[in-house]
Coordinates of C-alpha atoms and ligand atoms in Angstrom, one line a residue:
X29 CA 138.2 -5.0 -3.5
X30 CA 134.4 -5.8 -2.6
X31 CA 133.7 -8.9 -4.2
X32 CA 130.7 -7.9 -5.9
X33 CA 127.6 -9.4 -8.6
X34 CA 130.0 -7.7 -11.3
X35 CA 133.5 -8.0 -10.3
X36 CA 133.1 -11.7 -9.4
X37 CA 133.0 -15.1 -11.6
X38 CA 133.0 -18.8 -11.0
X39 CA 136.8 -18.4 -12.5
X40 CA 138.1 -15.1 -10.9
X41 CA 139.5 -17.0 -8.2
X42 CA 142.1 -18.4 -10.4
X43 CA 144.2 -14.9 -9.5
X44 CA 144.4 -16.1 -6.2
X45 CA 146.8 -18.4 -3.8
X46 CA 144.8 -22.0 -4.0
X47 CA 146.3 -24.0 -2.0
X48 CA 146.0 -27.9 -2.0
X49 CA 144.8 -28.0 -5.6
X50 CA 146.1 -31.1 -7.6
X51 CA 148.9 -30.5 -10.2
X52 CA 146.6 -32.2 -13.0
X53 CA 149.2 -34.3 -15.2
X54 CA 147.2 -32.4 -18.4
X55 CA 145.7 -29.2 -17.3
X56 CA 143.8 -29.1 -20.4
X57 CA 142.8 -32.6 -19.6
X58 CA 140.9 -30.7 -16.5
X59 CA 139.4 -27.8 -18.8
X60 CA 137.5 -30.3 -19.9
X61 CA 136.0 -31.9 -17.1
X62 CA 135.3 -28.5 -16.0
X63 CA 133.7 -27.8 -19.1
X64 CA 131.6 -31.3 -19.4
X65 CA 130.7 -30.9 -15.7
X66 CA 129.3 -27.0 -16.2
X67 CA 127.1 -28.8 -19.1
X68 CA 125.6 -31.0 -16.9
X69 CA 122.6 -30.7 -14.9
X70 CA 122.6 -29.3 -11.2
X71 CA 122.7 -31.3 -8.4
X72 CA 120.8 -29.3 -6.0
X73 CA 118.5 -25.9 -7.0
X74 CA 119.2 -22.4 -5.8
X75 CA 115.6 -22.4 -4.1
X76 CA 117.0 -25.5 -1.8
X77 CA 119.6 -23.7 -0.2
X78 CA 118.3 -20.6 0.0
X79 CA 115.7 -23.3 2.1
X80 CA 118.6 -24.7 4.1
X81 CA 119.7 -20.7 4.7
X82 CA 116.5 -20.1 6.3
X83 CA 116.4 -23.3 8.3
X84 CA 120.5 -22.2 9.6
X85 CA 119.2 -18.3 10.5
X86 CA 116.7 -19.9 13.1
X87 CA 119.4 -21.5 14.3
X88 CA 121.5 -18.4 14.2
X89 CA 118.6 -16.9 16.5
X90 CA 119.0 -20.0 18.8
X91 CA 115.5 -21.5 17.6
X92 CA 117.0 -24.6 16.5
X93 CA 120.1 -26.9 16.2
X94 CA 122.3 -28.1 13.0
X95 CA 123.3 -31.3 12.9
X96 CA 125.9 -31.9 10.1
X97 CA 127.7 -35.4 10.1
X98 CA 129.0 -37.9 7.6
X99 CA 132.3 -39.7 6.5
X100 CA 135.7 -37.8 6.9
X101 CA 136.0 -39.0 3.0
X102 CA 133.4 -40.8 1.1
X103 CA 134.3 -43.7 -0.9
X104 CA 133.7 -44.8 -4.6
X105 CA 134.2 -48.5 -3.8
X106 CA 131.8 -48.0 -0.8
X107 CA 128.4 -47.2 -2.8
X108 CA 125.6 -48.7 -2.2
X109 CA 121.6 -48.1 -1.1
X110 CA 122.3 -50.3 2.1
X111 CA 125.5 -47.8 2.8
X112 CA 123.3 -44.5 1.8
X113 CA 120.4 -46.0 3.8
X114 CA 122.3 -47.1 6.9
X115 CA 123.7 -43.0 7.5
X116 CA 120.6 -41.8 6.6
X117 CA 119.2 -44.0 9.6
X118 CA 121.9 -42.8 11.9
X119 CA 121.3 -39.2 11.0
X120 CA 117.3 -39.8 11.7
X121 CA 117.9 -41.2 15.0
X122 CA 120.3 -39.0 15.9
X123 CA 118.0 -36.1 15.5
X124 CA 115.1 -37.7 16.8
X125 CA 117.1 -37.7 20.0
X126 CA 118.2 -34.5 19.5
X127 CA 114.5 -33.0 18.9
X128 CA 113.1 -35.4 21.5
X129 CA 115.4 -34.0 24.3
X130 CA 115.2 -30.4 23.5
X131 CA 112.1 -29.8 22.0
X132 CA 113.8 -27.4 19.1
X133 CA 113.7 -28.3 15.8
X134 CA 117.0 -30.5 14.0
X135 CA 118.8 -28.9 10.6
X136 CA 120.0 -32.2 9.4
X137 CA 123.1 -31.7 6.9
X138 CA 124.9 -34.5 5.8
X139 CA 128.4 -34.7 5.1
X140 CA 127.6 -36.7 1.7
X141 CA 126.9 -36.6 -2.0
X142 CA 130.5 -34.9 -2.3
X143 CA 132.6 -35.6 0.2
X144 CA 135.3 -36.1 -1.8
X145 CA 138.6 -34.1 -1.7
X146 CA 141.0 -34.0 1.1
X147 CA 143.7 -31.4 2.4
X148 CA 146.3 -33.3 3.7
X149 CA 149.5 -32.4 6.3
X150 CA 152.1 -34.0 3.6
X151 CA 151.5 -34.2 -0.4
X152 CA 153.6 -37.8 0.2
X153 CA 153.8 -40.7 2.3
X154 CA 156.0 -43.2 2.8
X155 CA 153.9 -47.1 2.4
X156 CA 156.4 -50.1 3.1
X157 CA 159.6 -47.9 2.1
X158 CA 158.4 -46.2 -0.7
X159 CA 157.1 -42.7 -1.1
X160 CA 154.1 -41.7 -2.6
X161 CA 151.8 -39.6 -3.3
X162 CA 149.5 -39.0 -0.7
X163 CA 145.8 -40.0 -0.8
X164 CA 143.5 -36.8 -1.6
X165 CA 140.4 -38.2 -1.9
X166 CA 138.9 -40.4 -4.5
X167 CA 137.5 -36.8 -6.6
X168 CA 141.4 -37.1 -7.0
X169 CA 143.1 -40.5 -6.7
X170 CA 142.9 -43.6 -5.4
X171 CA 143.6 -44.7 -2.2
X172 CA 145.3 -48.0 -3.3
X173 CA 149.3 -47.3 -2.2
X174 CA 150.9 -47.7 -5.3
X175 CA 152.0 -45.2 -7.6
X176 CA 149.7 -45.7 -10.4
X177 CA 146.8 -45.4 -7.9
X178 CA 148.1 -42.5 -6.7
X179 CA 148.1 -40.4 -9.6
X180 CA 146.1 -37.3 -10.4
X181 CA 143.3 -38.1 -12.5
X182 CA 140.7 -34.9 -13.4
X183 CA 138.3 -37.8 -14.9
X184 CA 137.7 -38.8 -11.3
X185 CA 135.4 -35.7 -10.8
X186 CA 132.9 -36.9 -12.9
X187 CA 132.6 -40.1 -10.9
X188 CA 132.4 -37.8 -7.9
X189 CA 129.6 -35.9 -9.9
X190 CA 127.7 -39.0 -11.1
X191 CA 128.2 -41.0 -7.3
X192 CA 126.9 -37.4 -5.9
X193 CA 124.1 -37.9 -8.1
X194 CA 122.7 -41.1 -7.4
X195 CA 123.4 -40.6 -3.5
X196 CA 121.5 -37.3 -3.5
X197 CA 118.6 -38.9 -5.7
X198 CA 118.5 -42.2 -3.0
X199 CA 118.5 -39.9 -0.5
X200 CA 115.8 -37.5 -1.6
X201 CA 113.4 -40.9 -2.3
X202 CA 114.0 -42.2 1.2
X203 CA 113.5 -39.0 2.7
X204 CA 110.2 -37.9 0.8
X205 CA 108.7 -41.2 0.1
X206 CA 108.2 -42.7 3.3
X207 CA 111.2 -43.9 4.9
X208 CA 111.8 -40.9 7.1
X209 CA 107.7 -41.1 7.6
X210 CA 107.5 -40.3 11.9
X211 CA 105.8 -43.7 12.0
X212 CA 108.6 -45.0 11.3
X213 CA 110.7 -44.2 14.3
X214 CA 111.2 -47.7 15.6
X215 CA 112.9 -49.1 12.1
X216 CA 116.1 -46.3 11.9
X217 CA 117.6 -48.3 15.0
X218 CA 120.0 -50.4 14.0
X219 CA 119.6 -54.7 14.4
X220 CA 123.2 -54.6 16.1
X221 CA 122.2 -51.3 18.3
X222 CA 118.6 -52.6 19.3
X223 CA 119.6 -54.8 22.3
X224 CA 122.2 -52.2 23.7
X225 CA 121.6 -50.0 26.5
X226 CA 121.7 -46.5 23.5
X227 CA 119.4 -49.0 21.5
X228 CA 117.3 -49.8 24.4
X229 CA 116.9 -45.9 25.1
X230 CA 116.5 -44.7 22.0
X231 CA 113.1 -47.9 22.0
X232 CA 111.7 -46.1 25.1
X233 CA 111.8 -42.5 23.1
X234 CA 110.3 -44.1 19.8
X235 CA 107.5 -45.5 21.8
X236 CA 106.8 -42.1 23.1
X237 CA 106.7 -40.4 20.2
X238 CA 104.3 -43.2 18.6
X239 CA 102.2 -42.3 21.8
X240 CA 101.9 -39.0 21.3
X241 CA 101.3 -39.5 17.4
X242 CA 98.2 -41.6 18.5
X243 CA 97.0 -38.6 21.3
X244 CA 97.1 -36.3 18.6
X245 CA 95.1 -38.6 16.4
X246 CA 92.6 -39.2 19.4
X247 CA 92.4 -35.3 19.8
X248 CA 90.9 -35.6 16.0
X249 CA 94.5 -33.9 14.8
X250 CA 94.4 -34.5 10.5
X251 CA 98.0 -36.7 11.1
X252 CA 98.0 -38.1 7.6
X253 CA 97.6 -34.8 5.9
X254 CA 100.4 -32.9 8.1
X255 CA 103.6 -33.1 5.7
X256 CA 106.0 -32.9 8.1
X257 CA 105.2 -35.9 9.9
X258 CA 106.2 -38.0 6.7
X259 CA 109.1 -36.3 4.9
X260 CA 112.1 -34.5 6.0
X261 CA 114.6 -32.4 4.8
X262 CA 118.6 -34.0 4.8
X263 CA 120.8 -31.3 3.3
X264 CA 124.0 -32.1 1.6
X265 CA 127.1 -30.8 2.3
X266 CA 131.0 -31.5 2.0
X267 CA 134.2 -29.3 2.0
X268 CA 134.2 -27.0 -0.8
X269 CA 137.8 -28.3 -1.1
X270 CA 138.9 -28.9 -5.1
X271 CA 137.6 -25.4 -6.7
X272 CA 138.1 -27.3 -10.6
X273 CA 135.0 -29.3 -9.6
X274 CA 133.2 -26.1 -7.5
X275 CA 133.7 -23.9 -10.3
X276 CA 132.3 -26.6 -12.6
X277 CA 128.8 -27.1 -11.0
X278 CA 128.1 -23.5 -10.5
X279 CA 125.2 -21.7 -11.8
X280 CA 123.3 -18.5 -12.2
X281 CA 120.0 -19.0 -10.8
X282 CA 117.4 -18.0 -13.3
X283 CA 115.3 -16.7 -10.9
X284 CA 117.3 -14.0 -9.1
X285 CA 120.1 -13.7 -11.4
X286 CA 122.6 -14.5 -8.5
X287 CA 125.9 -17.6 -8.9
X288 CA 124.9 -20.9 -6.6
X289 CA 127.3 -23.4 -6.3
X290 CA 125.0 -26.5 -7.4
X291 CA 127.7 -29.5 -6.2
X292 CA 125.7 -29.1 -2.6
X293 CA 123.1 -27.0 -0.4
X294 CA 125.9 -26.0 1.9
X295 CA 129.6 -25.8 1.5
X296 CA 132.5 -25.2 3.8
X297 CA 136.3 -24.1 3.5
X298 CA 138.5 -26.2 5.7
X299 CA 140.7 -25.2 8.2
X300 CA 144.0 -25.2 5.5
X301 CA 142.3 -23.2 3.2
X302 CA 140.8 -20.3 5.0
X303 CA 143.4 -17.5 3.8
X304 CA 141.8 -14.5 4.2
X305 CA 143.4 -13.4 0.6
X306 CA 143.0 -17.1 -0.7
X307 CA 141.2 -18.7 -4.0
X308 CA 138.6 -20.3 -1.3
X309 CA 137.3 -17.0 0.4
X310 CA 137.7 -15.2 -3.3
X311 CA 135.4 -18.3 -4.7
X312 CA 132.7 -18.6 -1.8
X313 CA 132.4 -14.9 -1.1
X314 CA 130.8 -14.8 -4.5
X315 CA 128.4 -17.5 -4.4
X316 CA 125.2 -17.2 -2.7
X317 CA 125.0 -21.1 -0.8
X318 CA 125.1 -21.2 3.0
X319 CA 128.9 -21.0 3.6
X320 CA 131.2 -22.5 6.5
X321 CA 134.5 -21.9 7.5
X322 CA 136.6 -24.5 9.8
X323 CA 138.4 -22.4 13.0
X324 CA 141.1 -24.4 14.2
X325 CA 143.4 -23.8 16.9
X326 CA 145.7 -20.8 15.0
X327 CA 142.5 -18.8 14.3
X328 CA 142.5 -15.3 15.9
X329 CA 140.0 -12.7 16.5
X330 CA 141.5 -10.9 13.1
X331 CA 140.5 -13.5 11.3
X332 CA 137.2 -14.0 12.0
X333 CA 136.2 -10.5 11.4
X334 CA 138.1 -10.5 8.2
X335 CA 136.1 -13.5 7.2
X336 CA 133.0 -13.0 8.4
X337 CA 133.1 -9.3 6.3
X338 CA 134.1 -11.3 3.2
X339 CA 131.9 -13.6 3.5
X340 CA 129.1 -12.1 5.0
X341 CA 129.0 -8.3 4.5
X342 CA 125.4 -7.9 4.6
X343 CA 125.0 -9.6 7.2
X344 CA 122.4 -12.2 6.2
X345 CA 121.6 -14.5 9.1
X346 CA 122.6 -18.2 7.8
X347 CA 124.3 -17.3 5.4
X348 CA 127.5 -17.8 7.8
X349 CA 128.5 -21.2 9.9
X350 CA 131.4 -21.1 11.8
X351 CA 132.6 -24.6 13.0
X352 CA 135.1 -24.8 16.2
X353 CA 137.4 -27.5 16.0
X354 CA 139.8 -26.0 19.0
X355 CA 140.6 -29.7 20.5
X356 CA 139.1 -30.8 23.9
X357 CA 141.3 -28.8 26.9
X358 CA 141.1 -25.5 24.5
X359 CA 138.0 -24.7 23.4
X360 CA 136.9 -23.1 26.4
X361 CA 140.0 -20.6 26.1
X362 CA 140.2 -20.4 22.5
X363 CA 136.8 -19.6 21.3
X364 CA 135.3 -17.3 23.3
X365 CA 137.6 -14.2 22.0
X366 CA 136.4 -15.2 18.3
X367 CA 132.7 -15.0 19.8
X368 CA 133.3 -11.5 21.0
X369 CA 135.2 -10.4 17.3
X370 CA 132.1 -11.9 15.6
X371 CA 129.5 -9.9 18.4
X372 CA 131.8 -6.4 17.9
X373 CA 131.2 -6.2 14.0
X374 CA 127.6 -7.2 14.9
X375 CA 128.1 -11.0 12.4
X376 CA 125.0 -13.5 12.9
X377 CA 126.6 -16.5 12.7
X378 CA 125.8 -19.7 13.3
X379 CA 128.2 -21.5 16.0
X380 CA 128.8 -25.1 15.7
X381 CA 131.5 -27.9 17.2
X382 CA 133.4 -30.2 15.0
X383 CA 134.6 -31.9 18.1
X384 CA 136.8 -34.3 15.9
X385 CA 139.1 -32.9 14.3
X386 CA 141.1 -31.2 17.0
X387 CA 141.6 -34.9 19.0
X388 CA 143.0 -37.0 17.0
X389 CA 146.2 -39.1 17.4
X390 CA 148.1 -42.2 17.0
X391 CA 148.6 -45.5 18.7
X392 CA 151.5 -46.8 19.7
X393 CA 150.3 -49.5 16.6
X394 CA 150.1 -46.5 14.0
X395 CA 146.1 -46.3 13.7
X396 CA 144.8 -42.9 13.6
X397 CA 141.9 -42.3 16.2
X398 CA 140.0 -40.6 18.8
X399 CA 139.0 -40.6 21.9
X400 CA 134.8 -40.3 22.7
X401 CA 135.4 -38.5 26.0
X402 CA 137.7 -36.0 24.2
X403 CA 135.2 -35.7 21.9
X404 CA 132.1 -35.4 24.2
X405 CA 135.0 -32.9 26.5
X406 CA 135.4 -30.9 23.4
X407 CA 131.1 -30.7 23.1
X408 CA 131.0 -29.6 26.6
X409 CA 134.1 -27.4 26.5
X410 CA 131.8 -25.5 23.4
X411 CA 128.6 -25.9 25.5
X412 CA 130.0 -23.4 28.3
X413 CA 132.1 -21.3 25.8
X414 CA 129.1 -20.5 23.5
X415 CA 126.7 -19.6 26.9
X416 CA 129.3 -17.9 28.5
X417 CA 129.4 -15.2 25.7
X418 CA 125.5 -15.7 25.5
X419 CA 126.1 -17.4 22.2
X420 CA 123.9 -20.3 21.1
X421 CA 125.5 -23.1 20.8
X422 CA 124.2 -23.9 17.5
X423 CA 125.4 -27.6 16.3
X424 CA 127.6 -30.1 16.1
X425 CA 130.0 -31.4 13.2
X426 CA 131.0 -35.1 13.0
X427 CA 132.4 -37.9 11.3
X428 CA 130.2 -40.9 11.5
X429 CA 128.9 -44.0 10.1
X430 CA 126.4 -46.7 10.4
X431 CA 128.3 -49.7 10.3
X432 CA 129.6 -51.1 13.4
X433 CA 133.5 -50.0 12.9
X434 CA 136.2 -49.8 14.9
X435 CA 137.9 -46.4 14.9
X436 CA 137.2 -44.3 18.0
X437 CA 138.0 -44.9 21.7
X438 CA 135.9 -45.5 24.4
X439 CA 131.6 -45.0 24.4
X440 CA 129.5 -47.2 26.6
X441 CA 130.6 -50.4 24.5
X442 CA 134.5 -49.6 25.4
X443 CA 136.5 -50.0 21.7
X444 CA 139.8 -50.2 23.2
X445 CA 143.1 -50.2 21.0
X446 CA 144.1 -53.5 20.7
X447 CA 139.9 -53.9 19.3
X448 CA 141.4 -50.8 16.8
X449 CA 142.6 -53.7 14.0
X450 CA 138.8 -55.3 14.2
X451 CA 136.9 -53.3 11.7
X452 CA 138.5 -50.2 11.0
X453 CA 137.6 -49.2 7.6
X454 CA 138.4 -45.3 7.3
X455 CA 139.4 -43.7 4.0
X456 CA 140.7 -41.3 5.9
X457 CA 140.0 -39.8 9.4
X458 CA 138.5 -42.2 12.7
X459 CA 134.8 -42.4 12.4
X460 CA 132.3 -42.6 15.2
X461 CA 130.3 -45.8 14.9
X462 CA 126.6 -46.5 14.8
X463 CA 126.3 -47.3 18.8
X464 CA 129.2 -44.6 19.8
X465 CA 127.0 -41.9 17.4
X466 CA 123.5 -42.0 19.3
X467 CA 125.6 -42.3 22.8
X468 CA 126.8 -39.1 21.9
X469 CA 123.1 -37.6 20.6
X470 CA 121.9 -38.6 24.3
X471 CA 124.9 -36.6 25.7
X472 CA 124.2 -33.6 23.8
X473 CA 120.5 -33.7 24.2
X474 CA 121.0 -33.0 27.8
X475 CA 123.8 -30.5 27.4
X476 CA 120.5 -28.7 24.8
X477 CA 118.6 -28.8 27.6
X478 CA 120.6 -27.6 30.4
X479 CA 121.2 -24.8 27.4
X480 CA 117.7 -24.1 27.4
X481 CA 117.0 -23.8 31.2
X482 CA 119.7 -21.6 31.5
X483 CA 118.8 -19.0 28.8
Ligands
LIG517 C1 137.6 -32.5 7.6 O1 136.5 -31.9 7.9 O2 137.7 -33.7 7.2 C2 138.8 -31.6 7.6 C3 139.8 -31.9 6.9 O3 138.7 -30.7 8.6 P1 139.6 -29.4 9.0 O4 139.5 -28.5 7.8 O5 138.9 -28.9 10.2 O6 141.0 -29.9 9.3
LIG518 CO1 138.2 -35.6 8.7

């Protein structure tokens, strides 16, 4: 059945399969958050991501690149402005690299403001003997291993709503009132990542840019009254995971009548939860937000076309992100058949790397981590794939943060395991860290620009 304006509504999903939804103790208890959180006022506005959709066609069109990156979970005992500010930073510099060393312009989409809910592999875990529910993200429970911590609580997504809130309203004042400001290049690197040879690197590109802010002044260029030297735009994002809380922030936009989910400018179905005949395709095929789907490993060409027609039947470049998350020694086999299923029923879609997710595994010790040459592998491994189909390689997906943790392998400043136990402070999934994260951005400015050349 085509999912249309009429047949579809924020609830019609509920006839579907939804897998990894919560078994609320009180499903009326749930109703009700649902119904307090469709009362409440929007997080983002239809016009923004209808913004963002524009910003993701060029990419689509290989005029730019998407950099989407954030925590594998975000935390409600980790909020703060210092914690907001410090991945906003990270994000800046990132794509200031990024833009610097390929001279296309940087989508910046933050995993934040939402990142809340989490498929996991087992709904239990065993902690010192005893099993228990497992952790599904704090929109959900808490992370604390005991039992009472680990209970379903619907109450907990309108923490996520009001935590969402705040973060997206910092974010928005550092963004537009002068912290992202171009003059201020020099200040997003990090005290800790100054004297390193990334922080050293990244000085030698800020000074550049501040030269060529001045020549533009000298040329008699109107600097102060050109908006895009002060403000930029960060997107929000997260896995459009627990479809109580999706269901509950959307909204028909008064303006062209059509349903926006308002919880974030773009939102993604995970790897799990991409059943073509699922409650996730059912519920994002009917709203009008830029949309992502997670291809892992068991995807086939089927499936893409299936999706890409549900999702996107008209065809609307960036309305359609599809992130690769193959694992380092398969991308280069596996995604170049899904290229050619999207190219045969003539899809624009936006191809990006989440070169995390596929590499993962544990020491010897039990910590869960990666490794930043399977990562940067996995980035390569995508690089060739994408241009061998004469695909754009259009973005890359991380998990990041801008404390100095210690959670993946390797990078110039060598984490090795026995450093895991010194800072590792993951919800969830192994994070890049602030030094590890513009190491990379180097790396995959030059693979943009050997992209370029070779177009
Ligand atoms: C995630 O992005 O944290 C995640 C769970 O990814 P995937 O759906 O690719 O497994
Ligand atoms: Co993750």
């Amino acid at each position: 059945m085509a999912l249309t304006e009429d047949t579809w509504s924020p609830a019609s999903w509920r006839s579907c399969p939804a897998l990894h939804q919560p078994q609320w103790p009180v499903e009326a208890a749930a109703d009700a958050v649902r119904g307090t959180l469709a009362s409440m006022p929007p997080l983002v506005f239809a016009g923004e991501a209808r913004g963002l959709q524009e910003s993701l066609a060029a990419v689509a069109d290989g005029r730019a690149f998407l950099l989407q990156a954030g925590d594998c979970a975000e935390s409600f005992h980790d909020f703060s402005a210092i914690s907001i500010r410090e991945k906003l930073k990270i994000i800046l510099q990132m794509a200031a690299v990024l833009t610097y060393g390929s001279m296309l312009p940087v989508v910046k989409l933050g995993r934040i403001a939402g990142q809340f809910a989490k498929p996991r592999s087992s709904p239990t875990e065993v902690v010192n003997g005893v099993e228990l529910p497992s952790f599904r993200g704090h929109m959900v429970n808490g992370d604390e291993p005991t039992a009472e911590a680990r209970g379903f609580d619907p109450d907990r997504m309108l923490q996520a709503y009001h935590q969402s809130a705040s973060t997206l309203n910092l974010l928005r004042a550092f963004t537009k009132g002068g912290f992202a400001d171009l003059t201020k290049v020099h200040l997003w690197n990090q005290e800790f990542v100054g004297s390193s040879p990334e922080g050293r690197r990244y000085q030698a590109i800020a000074s550049e840019i501040a030269r060529a802010l001045r020549f533009m002044a000298a040329c008699g260029i109107d600097l102060e009254g050109e908006r895009s030297l002060h403000e930029v735009d960060v997107w929000t994002s997260h896995e459009g995971l627990l479809l109580d809380y999706e269901q509950g922030l959307t909204r028909r936009d008064s303006l062209t009548g059509r349903w926006y989910d308002c919880s974030a400018h773009m939102l993604w179905i995970g790897d799990r939860t991409r059943q073509l005949d699922g409650a996730h395709v059912a519920f994002f095929a009917g709203v009008n937000n830029p949309i992502g789907v997670k291809l892992g490993p068991t995807a086939t060409e089927a499936d893409v076309a299936g999706l890409c027609e549900a999702l996107n039947p008209n065809r609307l470049p960036g309305r359609l992100t599809v992130i690769a998350r193959m694992g380092a020694g398969r991308v280069e086999e596996l995604l170049p058949p899904l290229i050619r299923a999207a190219r045969q029923g003539e899809h624009p879609v936006v191809w990006v790397c989440d070169p995390m997710h596929g590499n993962a595994f544990r020491t010897a010790s039990g910590y869960k981590t990666r490794r930043f040459e399977d990562i940067m592998g996995e980035i390569q491994g995508f690089f060739s794939a994408c241009l061998g189909e004469g695909a754009w390689p259009g973005g890359v997906h991380l998990e990041f943060t801008g404390e100095h943790v210690t959670e993946c392998l390797g990078g110039s400043q060598e984490v090795l395991e026995d450093h895991l136990d010194h800072n590792y402070a993951t919800l969830c999934d192994p994070r890049l860290n602030a030094r590890q994260s513009l190491d990379l951005a180097f790396r995959v400015a030059e693979l943009m620009r050997t992209a370029e050349a070779n177009r």
